PDB file of C-alpha atoms in Angstrom:
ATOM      1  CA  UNK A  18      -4.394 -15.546   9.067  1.00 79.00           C
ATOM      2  CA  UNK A  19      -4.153 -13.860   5.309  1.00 86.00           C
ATOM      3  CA  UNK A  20      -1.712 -14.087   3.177  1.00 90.00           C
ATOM      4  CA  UNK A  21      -1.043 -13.032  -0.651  1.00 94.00           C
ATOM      5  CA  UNK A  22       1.834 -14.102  -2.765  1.00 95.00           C
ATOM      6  CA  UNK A  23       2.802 -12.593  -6.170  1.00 96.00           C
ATOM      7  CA  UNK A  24       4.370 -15.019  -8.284  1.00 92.00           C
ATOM      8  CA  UNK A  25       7.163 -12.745 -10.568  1.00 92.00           C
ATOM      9  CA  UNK A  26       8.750 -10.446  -8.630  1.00 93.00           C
ATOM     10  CA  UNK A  27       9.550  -8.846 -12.385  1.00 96.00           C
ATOM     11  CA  UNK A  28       7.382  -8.700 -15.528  1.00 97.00           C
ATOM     12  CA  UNK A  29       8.339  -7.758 -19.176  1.00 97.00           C
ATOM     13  CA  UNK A  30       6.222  -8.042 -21.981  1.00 97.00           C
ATOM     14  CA  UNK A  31       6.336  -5.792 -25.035  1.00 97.00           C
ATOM     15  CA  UNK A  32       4.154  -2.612 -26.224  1.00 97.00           C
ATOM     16  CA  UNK A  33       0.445  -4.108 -26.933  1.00 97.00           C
ATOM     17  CA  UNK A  34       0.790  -7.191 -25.516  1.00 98.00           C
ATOM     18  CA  UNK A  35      -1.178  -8.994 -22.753  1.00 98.00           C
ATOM     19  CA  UNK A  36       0.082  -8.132 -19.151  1.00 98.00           C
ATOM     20  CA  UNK A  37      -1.192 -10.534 -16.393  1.00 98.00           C
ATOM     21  CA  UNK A  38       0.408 -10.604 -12.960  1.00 98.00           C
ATOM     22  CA  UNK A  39      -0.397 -13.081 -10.399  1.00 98.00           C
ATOM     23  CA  UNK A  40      -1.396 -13.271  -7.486  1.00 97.00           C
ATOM     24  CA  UNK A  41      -2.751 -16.004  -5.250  1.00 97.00           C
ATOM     25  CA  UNK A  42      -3.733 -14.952  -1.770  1.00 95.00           C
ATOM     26  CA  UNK A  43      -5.051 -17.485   1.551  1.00 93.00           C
ATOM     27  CA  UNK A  44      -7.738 -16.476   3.858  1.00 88.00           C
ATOM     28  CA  UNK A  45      -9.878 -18.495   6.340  1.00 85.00           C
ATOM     29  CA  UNK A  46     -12.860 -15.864   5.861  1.00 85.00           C
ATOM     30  CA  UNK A  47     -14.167 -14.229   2.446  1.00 86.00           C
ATOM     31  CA  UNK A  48     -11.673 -12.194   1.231  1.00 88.00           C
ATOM     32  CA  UNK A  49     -11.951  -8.168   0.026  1.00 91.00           C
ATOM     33  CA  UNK A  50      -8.506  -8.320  -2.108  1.00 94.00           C
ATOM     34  CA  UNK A  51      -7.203  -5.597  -4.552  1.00 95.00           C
ATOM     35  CA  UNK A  52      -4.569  -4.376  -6.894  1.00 97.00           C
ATOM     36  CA  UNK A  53      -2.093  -1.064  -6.084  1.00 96.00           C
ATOM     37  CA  UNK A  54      -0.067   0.670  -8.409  1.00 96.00           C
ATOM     38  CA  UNK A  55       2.990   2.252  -7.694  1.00 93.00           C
ATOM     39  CA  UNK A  56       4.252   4.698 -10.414  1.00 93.00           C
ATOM     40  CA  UNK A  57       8.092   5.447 -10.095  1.00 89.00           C
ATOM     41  CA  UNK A  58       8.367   8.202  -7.179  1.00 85.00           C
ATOM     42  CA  UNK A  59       5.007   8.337  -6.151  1.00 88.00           C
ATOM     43  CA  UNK A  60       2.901   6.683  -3.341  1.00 89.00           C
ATOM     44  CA  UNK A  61       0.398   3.633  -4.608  1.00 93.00           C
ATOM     45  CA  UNK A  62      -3.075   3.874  -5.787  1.00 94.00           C
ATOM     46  CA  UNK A  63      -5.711   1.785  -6.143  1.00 94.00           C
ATOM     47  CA  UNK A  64      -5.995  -0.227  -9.432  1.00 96.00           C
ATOM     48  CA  UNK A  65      -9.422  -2.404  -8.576  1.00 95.00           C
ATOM     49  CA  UNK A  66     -10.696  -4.368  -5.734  1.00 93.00           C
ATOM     50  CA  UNK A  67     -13.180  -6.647  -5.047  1.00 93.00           C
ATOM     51  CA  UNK A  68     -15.400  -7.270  -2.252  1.00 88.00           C
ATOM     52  CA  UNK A  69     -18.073 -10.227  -3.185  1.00 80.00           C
ATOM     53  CA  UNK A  70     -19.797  -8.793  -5.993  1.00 78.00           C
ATOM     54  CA  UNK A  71     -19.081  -9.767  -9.331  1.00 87.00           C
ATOM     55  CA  UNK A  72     -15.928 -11.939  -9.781  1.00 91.00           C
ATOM     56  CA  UNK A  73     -14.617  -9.882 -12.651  1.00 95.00           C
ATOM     57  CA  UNK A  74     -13.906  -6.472 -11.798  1.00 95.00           C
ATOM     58  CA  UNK A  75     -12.628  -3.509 -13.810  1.00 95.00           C
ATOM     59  CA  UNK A  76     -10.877  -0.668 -12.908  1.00 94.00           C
ATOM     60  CA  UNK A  77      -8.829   2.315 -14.366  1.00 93.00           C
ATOM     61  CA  UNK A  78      -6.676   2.186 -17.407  1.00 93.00           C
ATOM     62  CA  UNK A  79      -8.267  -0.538 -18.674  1.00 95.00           C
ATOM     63  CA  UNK A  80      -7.023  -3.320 -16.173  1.00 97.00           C
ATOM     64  CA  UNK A  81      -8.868  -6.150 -14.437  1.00 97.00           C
ATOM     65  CA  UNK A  82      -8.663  -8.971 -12.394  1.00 97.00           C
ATOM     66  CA  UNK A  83     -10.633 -11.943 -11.898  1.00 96.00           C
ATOM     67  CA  UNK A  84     -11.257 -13.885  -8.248  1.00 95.00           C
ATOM     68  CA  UNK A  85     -11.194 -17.496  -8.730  1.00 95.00           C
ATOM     69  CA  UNK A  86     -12.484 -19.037  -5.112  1.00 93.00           C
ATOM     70  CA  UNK A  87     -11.644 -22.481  -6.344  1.00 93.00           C
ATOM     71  CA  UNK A  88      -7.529 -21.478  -7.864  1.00 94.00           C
ATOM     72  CA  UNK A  89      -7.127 -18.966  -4.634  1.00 95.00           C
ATOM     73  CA  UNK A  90      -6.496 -16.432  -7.348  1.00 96.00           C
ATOM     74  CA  UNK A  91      -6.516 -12.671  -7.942  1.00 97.00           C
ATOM     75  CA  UNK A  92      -4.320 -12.372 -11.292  1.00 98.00           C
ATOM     76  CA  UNK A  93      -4.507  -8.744 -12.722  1.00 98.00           C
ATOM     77  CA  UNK A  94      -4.953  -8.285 -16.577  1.00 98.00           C
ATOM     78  CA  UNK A  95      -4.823  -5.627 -19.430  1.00 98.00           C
ATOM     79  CA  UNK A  96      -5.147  -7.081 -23.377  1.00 97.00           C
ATOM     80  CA  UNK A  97      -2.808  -4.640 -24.589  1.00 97.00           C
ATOM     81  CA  UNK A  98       0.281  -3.124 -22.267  1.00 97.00           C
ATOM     82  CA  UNK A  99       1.108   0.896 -23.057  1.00 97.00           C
ATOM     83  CA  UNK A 100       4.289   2.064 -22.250  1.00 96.00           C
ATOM     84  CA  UNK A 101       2.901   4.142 -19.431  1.00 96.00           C
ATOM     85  CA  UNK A 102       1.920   0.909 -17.326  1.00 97.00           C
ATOM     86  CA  UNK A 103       5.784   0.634 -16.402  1.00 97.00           C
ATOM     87  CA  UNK A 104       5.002   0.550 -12.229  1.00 97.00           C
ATOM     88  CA  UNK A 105       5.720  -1.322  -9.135  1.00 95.00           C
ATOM     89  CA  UNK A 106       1.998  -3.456  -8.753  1.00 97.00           C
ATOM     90  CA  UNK A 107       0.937  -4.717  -5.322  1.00 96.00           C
ATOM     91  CA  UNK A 108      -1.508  -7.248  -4.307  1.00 96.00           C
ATOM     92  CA  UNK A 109      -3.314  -7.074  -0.923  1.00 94.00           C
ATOM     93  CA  UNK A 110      -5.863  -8.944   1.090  1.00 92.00           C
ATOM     94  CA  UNK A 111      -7.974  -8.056   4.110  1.00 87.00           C
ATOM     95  CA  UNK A 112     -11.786  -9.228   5.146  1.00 80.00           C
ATOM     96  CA  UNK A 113     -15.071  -8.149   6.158  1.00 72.00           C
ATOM     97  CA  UNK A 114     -13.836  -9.414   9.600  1.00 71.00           C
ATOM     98  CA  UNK A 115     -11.022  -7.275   9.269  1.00 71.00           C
ATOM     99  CA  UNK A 116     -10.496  -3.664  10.816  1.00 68.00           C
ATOM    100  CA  UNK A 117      -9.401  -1.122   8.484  1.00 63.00           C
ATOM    101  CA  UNK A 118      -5.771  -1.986   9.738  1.00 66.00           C
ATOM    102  CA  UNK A 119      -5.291  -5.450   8.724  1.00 74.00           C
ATOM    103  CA  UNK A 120      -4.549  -4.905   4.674  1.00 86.00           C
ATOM    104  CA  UNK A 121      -1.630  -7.387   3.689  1.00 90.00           C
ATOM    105  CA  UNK A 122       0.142  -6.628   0.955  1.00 92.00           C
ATOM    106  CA  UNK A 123       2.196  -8.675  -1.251  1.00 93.00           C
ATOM    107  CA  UNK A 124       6.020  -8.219  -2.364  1.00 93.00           C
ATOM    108  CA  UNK A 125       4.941  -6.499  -5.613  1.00 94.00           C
ATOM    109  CA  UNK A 126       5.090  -7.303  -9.053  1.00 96.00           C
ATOM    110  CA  UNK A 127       7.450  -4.522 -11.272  1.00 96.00           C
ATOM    111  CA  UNK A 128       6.438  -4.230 -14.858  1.00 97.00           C
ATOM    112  CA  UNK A 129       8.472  -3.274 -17.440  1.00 97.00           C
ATOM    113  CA  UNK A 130       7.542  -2.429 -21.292  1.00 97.00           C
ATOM    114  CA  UNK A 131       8.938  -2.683 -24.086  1.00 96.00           C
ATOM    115  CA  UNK A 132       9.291  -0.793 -27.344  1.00 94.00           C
TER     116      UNK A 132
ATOM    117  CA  UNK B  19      -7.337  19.018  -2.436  1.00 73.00           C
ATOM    118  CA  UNK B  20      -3.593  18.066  -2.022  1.00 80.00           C
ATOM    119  CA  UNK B  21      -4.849  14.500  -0.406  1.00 92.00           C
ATOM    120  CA  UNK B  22      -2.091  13.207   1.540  1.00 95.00           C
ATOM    121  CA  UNK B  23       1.488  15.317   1.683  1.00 96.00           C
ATOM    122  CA  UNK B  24       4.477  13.847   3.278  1.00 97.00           C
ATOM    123  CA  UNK B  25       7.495  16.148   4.608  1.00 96.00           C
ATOM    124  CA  UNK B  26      10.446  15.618   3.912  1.00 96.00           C
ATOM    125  CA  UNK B  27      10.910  13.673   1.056  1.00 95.00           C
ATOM    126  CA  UNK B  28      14.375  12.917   1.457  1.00 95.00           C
ATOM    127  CA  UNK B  29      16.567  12.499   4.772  1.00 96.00           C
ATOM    128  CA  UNK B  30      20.220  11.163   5.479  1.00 97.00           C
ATOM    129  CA  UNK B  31      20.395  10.248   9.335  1.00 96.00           C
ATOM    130  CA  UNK B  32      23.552   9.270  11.719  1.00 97.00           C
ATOM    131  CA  UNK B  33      23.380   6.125  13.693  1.00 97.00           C
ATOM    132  CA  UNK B  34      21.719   7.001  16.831  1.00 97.00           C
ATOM    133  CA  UNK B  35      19.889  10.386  15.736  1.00 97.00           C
ATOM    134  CA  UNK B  36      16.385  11.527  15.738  1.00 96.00           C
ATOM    135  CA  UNK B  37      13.861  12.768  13.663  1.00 95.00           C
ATOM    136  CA  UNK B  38      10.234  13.261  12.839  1.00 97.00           C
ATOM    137  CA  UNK B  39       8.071  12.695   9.502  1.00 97.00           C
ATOM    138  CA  UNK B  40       4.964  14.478   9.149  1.00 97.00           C
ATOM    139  CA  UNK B  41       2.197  13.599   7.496  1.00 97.00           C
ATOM    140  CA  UNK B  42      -0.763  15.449   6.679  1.00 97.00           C
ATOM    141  CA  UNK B  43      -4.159  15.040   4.876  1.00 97.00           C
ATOM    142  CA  UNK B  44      -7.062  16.907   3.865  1.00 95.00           C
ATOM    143  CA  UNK B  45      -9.396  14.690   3.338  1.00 93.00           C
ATOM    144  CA  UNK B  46     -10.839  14.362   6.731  1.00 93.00           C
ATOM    145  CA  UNK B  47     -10.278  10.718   7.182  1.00 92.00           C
ATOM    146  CA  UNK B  48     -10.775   8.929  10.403  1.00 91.00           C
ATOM    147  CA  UNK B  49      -7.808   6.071  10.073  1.00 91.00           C
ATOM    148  CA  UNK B  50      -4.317   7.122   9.308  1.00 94.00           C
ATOM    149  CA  UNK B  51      -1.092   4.567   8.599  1.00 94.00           C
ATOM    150  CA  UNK B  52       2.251   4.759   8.316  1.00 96.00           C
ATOM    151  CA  UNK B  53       4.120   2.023   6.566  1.00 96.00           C
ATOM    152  CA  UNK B  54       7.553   1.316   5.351  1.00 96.00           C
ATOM    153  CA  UNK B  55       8.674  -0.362   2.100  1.00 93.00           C
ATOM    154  CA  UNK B  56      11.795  -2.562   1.840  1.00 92.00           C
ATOM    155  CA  UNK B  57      13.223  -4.097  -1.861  1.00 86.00           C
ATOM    156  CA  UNK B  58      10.962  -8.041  -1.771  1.00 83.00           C
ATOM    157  CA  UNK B  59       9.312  -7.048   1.158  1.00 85.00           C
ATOM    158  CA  UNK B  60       5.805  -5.377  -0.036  1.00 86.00           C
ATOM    159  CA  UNK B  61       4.543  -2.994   2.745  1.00 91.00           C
ATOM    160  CA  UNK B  62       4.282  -3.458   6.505  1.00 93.00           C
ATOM    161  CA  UNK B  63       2.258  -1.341   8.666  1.00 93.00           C
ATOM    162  CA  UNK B  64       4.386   0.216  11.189  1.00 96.00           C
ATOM    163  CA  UNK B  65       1.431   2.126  13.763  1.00 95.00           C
ATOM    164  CA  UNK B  66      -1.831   3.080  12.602  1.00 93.00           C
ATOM    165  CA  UNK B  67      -4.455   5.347  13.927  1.00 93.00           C
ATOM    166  CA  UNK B  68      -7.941   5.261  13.945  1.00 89.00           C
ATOM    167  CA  UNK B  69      -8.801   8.699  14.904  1.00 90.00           C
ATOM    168  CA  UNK B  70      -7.679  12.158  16.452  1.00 93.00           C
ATOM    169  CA  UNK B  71      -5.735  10.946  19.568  1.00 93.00           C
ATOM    170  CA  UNK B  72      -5.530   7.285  19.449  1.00 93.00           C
ATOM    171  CA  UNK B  73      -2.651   5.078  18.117  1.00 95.00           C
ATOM    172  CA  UNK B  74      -2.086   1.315  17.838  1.00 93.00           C
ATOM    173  CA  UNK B  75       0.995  -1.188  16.979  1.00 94.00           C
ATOM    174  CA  UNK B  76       0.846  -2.388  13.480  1.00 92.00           C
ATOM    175  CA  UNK B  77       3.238  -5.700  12.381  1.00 90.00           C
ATOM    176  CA  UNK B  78       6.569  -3.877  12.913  1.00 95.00           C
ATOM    177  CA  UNK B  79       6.335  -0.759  15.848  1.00 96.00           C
ATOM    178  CA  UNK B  80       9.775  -1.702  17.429  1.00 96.00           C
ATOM    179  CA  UNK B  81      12.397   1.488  17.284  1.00 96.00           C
ATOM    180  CA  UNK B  82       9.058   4.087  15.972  1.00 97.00           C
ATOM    181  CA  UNK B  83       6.615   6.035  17.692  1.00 97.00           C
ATOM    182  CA  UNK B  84       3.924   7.696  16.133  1.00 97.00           C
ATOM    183  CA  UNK B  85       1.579  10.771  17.484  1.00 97.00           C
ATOM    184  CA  UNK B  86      -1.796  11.961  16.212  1.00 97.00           C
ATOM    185  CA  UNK B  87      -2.969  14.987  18.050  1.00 95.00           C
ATOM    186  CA  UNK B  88      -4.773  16.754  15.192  1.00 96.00           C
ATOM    187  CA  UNK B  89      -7.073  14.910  13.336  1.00 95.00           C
ATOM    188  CA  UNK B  90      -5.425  15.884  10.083  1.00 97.00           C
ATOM    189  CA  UNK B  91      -1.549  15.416  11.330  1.00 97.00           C
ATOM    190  CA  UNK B  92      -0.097  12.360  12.044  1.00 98.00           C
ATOM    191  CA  UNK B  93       3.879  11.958  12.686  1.00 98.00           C
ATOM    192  CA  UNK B  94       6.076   9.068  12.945  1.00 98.00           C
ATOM    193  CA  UNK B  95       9.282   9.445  15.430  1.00 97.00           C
ATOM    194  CA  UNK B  96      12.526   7.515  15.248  1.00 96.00           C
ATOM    195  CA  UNK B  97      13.990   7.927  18.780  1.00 92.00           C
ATOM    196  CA  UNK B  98      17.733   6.552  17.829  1.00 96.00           C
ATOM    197  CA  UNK B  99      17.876   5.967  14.272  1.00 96.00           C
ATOM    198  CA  UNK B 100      19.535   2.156  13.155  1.00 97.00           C
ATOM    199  CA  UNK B 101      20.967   1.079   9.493  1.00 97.00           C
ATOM    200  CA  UNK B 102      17.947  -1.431  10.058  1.00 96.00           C
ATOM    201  CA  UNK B 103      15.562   1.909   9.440  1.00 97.00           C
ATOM    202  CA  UNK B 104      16.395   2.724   6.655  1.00 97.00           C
ATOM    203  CA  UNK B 105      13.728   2.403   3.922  1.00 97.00           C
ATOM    204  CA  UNK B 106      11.120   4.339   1.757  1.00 95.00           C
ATOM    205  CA  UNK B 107       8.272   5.626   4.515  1.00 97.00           C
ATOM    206  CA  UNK B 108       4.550   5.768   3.514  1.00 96.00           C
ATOM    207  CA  UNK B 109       2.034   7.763   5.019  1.00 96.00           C
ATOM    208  CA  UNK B 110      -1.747   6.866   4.204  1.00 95.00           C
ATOM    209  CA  UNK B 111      -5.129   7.566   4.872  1.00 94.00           C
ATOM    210  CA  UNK B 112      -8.924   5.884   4.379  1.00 91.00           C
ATOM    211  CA  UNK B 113     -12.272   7.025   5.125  1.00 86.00           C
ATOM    212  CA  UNK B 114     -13.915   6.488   8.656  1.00 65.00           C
ATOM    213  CA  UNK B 115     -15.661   3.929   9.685  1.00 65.00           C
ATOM    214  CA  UNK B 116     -12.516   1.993   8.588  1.00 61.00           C
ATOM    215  CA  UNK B 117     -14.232  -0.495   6.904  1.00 71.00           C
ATOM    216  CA  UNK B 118     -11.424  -2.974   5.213  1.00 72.00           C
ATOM    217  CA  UNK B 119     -12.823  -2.594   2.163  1.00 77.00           C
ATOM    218  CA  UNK B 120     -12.224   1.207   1.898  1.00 80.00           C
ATOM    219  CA  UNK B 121      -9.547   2.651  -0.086  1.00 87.00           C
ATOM    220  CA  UNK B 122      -6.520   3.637   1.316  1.00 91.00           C
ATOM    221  CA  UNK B 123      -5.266   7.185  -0.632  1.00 93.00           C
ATOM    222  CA  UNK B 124      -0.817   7.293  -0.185  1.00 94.00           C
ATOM    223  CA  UNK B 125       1.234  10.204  -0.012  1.00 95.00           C
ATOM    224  CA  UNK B 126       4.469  10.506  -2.024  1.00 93.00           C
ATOM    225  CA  UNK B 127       6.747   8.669   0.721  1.00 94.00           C
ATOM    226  CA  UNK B 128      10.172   9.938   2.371  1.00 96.00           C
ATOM    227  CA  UNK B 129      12.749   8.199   1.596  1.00 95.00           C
ATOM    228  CA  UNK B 130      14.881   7.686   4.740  1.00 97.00           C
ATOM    229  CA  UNK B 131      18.881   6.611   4.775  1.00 97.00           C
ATOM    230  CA  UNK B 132      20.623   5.945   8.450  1.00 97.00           C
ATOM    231  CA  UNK B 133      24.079   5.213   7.826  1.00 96.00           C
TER     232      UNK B 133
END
């Protein structure tokens, strides 16, 4: 069975500072796991994911996360927060073993900014 | 390309009524979701299809029923609406084969209220 949990079910960190929500996830296989956004009103869209490349992978707007086998770990990054990161952020988890249904997501993570 | 449109985006049910979301994408994808979203509770798949005429139980089917007889189209039914149903309602879509590490693209969501 998978599983992700987000630690923080609200973040708030101020205009240019480091944002890092995490997210530790449990799976019996090699995980594919990624990061959603959710903008206010609108459905989510993919942030980054990996799938057993490189362990640090980028993706838009300047975020990216880092899979630590040993920690269990997924935790999402960006070195300096704009106020137009304020979103809902979801963590999810699936496999190569998986079919294309089996993507668990996480609670989410909402970010806030401020001035 | 509109990607994936939801209809409507908004609905106010009675205990016990009907109704149908539609959801619709252009993107010719093979596997379709629908999912709903509750406050701490992340997503949960609801059905899922992986192509034109098939459907399949996701984590939480009970009370919905879902159709997918154009490849493009595929609708989630409430048969006799509960309080319990009410909840922001995500339509999705990802390219065939429906590998688990393929990106799932979201529509907009309906946001449903059964009083």
């Amino acid at each position: 069975a998978q599983s992700v949990t987000q630690l923080g079910s609200h973040v708030s960190v101020s205009e240019g500072a480091l944002v890092l929500l995490r997210c530790n996830y449990s799976s019996s296989v090699p995980p594919y796991l990624f990061w959603y956004v959710q903008y206010p009103n609108q459905g989510l869209q993919l942030l980054l994911k990996y799938t057993s490349a490189a362990t640090l992978v980028k993706g838009i707007n300047d975020f990216e996360a880092e899979f630590k086998k040993s920690e269990t770990s997924f935790h999402l990054t960006k070195p300096s927060a704009h106020m137009s990161d304020a979103a809902e952020y979801f963590c999810a988890v699936s496999s190569q073993y998986s079919s294309a249904s089996k993507i668990i997501f996480g609670s989410g993570t909402r970010l806030s900014i401020r001035p | 390309n509109a990607g994936v449109t939801q209809t409507p985006k908004f609905r106010v049910l009675k205990t016990g009524q009907s109704m149908t979301l539609l959801c619709a994408q252009d993107m010719n994808h093979e596997y379709m979701y629908w999912y709903r979203q509750d406050p701490g509770m992340g997503l949960r798949l609801i059905h899922y299809s992986v192509g034109e005429g098939t459907t399949a139980k996701g984590e939480v089917p009970d009370g919905y029923n879902v159709s997918r007889l154009k490849k493009q189209n595929f609708l989630l039914g409430l048969e006799s609406a509960a309080p319990s149903q009410t909840s922001v309602y995500f339509c999705a879509s990802s390219y065939s084969p429906g590998r688990a590490d393929n990106e799932q693209f979201f529509g907009p969501g309906t946001r449903l209220t059964v009083l």
